[in-house]
Short mmCIF file of C-alpha atoms in Angstrom, two decimals:
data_model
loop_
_atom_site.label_atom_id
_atom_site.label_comp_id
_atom_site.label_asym_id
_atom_site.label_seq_id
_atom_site.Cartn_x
_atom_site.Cartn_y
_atom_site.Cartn_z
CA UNK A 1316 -8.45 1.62 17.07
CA UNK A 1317 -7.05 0.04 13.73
CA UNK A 1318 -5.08 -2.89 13.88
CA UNK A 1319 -1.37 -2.61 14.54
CA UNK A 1320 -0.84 -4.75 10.91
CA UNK A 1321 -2.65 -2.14 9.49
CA UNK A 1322 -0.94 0.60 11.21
CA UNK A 1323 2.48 -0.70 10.60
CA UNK A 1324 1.61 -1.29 6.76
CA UNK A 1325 0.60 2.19 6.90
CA UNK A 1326 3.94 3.47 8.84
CA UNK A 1327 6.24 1.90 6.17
CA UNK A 1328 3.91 3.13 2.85
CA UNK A 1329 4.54 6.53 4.54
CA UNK A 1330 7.97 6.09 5.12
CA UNK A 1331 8.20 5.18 1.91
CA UNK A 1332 6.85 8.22 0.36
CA UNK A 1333 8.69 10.43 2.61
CA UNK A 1334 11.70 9.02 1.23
CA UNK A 1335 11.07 9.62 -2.19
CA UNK A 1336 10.46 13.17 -1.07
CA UNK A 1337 13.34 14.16 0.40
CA UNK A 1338 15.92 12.14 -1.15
CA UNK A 1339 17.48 13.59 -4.47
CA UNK A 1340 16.21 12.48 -7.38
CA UNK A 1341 19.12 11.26 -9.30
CA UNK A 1342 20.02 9.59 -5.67
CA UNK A 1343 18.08 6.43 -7.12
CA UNK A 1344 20.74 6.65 -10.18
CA UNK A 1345 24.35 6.53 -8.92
CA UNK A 1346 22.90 6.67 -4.88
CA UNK A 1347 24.46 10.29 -3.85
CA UNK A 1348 27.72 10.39 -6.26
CA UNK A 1349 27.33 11.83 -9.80
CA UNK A 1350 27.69 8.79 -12.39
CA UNK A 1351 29.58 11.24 -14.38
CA UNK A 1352 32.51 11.90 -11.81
CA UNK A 1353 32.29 8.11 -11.12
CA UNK A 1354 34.07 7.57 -14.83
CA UNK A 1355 36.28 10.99 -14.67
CA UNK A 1356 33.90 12.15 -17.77
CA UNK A 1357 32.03 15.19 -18.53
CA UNK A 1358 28.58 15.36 -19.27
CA UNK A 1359 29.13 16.11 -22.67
CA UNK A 1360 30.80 13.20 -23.64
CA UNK A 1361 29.98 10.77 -26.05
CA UNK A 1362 29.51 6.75 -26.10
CA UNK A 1363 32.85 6.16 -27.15
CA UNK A 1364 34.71 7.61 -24.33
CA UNK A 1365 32.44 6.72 -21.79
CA UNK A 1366 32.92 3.64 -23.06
CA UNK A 1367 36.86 3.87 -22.65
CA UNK A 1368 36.95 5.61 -19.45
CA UNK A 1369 34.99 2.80 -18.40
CA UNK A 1370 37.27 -0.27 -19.43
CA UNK A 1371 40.18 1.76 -18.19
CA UNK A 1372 38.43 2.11 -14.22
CA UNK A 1373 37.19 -1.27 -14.62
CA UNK A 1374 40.62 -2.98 -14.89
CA UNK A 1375 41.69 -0.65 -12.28
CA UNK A 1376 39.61 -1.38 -9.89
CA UNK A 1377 38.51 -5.24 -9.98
CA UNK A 1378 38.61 -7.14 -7.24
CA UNK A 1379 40.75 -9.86 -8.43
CA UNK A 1380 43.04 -7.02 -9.81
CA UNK A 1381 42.58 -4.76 -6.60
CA UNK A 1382 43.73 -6.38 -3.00
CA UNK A 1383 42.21 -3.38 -1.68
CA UNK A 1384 39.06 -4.08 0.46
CA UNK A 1385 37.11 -0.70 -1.23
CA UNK A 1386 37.99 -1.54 -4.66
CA UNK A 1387 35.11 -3.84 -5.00
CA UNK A 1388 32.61 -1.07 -3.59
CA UNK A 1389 33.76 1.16 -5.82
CA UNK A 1390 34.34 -1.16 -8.84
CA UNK A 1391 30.21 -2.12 -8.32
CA UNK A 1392 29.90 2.14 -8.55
CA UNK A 1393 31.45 2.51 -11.57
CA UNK A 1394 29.83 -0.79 -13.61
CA UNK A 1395 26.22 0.91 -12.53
CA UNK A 1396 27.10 4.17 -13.54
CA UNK A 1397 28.61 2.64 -16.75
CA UNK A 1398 25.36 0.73 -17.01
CA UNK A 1399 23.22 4.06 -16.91
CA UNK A 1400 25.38 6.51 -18.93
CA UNK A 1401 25.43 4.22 -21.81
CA UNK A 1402 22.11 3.89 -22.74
CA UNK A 1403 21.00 6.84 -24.40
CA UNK A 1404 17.54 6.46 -23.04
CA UNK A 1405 18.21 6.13 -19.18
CA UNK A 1406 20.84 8.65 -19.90
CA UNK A 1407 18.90 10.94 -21.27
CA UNK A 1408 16.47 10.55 -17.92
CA UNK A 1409 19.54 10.99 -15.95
CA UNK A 1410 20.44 14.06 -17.71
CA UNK A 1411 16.75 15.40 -17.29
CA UNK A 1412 17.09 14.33 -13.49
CA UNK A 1413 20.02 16.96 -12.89
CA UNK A 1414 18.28 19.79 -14.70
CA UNK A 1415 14.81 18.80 -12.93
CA UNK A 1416 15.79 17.66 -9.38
CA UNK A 1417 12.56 18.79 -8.04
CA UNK A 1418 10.79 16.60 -10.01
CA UNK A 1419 11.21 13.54 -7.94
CA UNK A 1420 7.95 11.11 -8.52
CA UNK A 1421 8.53 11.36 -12.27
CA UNK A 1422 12.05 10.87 -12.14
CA UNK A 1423 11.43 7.80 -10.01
CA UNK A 1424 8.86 6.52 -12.05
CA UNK A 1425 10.96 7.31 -15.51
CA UNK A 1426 13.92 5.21 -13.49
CA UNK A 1427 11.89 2.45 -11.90
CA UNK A 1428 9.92 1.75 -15.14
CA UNK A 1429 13.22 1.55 -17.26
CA UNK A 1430 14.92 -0.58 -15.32
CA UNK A 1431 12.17 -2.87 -13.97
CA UNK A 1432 9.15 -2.25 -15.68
CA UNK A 1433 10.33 -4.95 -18.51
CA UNK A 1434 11.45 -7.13 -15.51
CA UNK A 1435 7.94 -7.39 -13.76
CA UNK A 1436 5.13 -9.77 -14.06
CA UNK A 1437 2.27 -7.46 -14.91
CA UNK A 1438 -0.10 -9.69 -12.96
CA UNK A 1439 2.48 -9.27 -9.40
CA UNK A 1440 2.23 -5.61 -9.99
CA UNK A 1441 -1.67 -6.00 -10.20
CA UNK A 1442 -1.80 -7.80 -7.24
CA UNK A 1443 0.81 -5.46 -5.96
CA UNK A 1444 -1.74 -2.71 -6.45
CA UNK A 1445 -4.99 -4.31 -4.94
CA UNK A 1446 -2.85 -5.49 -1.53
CA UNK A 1447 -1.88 -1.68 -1.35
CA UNK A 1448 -5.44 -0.17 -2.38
CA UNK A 1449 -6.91 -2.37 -0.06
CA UNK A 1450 -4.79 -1.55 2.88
CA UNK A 1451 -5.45 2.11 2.63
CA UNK A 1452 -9.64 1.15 2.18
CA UNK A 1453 -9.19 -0.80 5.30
CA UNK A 1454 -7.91 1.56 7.13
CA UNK A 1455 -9.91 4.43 6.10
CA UNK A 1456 -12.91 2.48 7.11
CA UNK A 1457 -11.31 2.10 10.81
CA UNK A 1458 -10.53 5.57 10.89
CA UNK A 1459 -14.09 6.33 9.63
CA UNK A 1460 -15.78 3.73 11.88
CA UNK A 1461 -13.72 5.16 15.13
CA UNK A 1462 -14.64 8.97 14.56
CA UNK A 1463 -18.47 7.66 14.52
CA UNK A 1464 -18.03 6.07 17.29
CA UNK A 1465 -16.42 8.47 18.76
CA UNK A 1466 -18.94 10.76 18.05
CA UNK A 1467 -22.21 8.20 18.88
CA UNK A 1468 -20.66 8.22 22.35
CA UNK A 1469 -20.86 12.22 23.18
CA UNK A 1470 -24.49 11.51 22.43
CA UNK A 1471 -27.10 11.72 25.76
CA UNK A 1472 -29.07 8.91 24.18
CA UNK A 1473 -25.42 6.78 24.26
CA UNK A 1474 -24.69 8.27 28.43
CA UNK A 1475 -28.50 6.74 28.86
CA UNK A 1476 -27.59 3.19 27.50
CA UNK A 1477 -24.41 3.34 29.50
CA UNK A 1478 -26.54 3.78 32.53
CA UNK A 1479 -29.23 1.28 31.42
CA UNK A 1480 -26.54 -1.51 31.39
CA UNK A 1481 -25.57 -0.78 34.60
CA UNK A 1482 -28.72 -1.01 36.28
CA UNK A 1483 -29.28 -4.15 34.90
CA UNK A 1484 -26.20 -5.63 35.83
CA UNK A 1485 -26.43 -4.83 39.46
CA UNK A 1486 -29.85 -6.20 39.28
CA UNK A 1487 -32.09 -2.52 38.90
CA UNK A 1488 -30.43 -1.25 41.90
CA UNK A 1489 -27.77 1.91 41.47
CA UNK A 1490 -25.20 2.32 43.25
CA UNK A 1491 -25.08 5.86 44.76
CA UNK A 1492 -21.48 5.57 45.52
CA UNK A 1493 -20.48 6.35 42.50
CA UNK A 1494 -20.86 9.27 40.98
CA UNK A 1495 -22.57 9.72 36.95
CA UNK A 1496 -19.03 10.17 35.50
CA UNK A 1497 -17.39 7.08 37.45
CA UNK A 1498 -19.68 5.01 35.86
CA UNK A 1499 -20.20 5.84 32.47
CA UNK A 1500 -16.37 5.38 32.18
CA UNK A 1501 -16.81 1.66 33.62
CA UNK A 1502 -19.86 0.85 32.09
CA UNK A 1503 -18.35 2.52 28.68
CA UNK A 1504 -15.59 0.02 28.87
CA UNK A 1505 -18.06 -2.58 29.15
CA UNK A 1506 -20.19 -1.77 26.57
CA UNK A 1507 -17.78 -1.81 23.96
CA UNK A 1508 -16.56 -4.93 24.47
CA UNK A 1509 -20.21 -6.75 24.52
CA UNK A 1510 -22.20 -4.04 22.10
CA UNK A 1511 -21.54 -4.24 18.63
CA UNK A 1512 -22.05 -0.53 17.32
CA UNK A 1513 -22.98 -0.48 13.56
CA UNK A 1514 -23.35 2.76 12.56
CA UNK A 1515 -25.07 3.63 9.11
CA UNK A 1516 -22.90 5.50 7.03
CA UNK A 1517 -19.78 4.05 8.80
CA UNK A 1518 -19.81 0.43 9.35
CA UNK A 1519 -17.10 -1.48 11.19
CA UNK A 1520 -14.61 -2.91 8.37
CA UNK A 1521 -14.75 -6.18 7.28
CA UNK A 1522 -12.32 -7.81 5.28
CA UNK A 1523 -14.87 -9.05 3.05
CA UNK A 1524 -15.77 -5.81 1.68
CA UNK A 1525 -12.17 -4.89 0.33
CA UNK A 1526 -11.86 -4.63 -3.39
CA UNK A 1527 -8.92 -7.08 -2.86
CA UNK A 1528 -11.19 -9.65 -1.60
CA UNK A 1529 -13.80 -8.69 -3.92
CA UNK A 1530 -12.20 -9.20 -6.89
CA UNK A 1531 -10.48 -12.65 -5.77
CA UNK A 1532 -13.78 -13.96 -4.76
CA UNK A 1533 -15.54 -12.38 -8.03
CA UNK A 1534 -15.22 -15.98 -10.35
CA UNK A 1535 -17.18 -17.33 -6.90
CA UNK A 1536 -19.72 -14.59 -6.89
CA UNK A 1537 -20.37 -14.56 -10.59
CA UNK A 1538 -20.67 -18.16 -10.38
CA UNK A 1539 -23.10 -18.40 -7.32
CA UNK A 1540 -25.62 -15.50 -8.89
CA UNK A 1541 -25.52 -17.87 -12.49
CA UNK A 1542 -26.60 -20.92 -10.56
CA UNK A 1543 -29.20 -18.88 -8.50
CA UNK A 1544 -30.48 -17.17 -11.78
CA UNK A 1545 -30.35 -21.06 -13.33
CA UNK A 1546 -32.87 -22.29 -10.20
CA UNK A 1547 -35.13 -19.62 -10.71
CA UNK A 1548 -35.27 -19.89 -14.70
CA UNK A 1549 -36.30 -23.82 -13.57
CA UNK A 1550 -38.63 -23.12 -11.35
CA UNK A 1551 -40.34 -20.49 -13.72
CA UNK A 1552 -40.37 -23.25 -16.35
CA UNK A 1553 -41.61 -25.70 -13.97
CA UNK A 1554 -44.52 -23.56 -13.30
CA UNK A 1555 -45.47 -22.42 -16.74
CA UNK A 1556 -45.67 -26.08 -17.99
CA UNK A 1557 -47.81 -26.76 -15.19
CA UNK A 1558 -50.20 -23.99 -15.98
CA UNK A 1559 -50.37 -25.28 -19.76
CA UNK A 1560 -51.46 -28.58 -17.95
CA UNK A 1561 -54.47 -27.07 -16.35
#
């Protein structure tokens, strides 16, 4: 089986995913209200009175106008939805969210790169990238690895190994009170605990073969094939100015 970390990883990337899918669109904009109604403006209306309606629910609303506990909730609600309808970028993307709602990855990516592509270090999103690539390689290869295995040990040449082992643990002698199936499920257990099962085409994962890992350790690698290229170039020089010698 996988490793719970890697099963977990994978629970939450799908959760993820699943709720991009069936959450609204323009939910990631104004959560589930309509910035719009959140000023008292239309969607046809322009900068200026966005603007005003703005300034007037602002001063409403603040908290160290407002005594009342929800005004500061709501007072947050209406400076994001300020925030997004006055931009005529992200408020074009929010207008092209309502008409499109089933367009949900690109409105998510439109929104998400807007507001935090400029935000981000490139090189944390690249890392970002490999940590998630990686997990889904690793994972993959378990999945892979287990179905082989799986398969290996349907095989009669695997049942005969399982009944090898346990003639020589009980020193060549079988033990005719149990039956074929009894002990291929003991010895089974056994086996994969001591016998390491490569199988070609579907090795067990490492951790050293992820192109996370790869490309960390790839300054190493570069470096140890330049200094084993460097020996060899010596000792190819050593030997053709011996030969000149002769």
């Amino acid at each position: 089986m996988a490793p719970p970390t890697v099963i977990r990883w994978y629970a939450i990337t799908s959760a993820i995913v699943l709720l991009l899918v069936i959450s609204p669109s323009v939910a990631i904009y104004c959560d589930e209200d309509d910035c719009y109604d959140l000023l008292g403006v239309s969607q046809t209306a322009n900068s200026s009175e966005i603007k005003k309606a703005y300034y007037k629910l602002s001063l409403k609303y603040h908290p160290d106008k407002n005594p009342d506990p929800d005004s500061r909730k709501l007072f947050v609600k209406i400076a994001n939805a300020y925030e997004i309808l006055k931009d005529e970028a992200t408020r074009e993307q929010y207008d092209y969210a309502i008409a499109h709602p089933e367009e949900v990855f690109y409105n998510a990516a439109r929104y998400y790169h807007a507001y935090y592509g400029h935000k981000t270090d490139p090189r944390a999103v690249l890392v970002g990238l490999l940590l998630i690539f990686s997990g889904f390689q690793y994972l993959n290869q378990w999945t892979r690895y287990n179905q082989a295995v799986a398969m290996v040990k349907k095989t009669p040449a695997y049942r005969n190994k399982l009944r090898a082992l346990e003639l020589e643990r009980s020193g060549g002698i079988p033990n005719k009170k149990k039956s074929n199936k009894q002990m291929d499920k003991k010895t089974g257990e056994d086996l994969s605990k001591e016998l390491d099962l490569q199988i070609k085409g579907a090795e067990k994962p490492s951790v050293w073969e992820l192109i996370g890992v790869r490309l960390i350790l790839l300054p190493y690698t570069i470096g140890k094939v330049r200094k084993t290229q460097l020996l060899w170039l010596r000792v190819a020089t050593m030997l053709m100015n011996s030969k000149k010698r002769k």
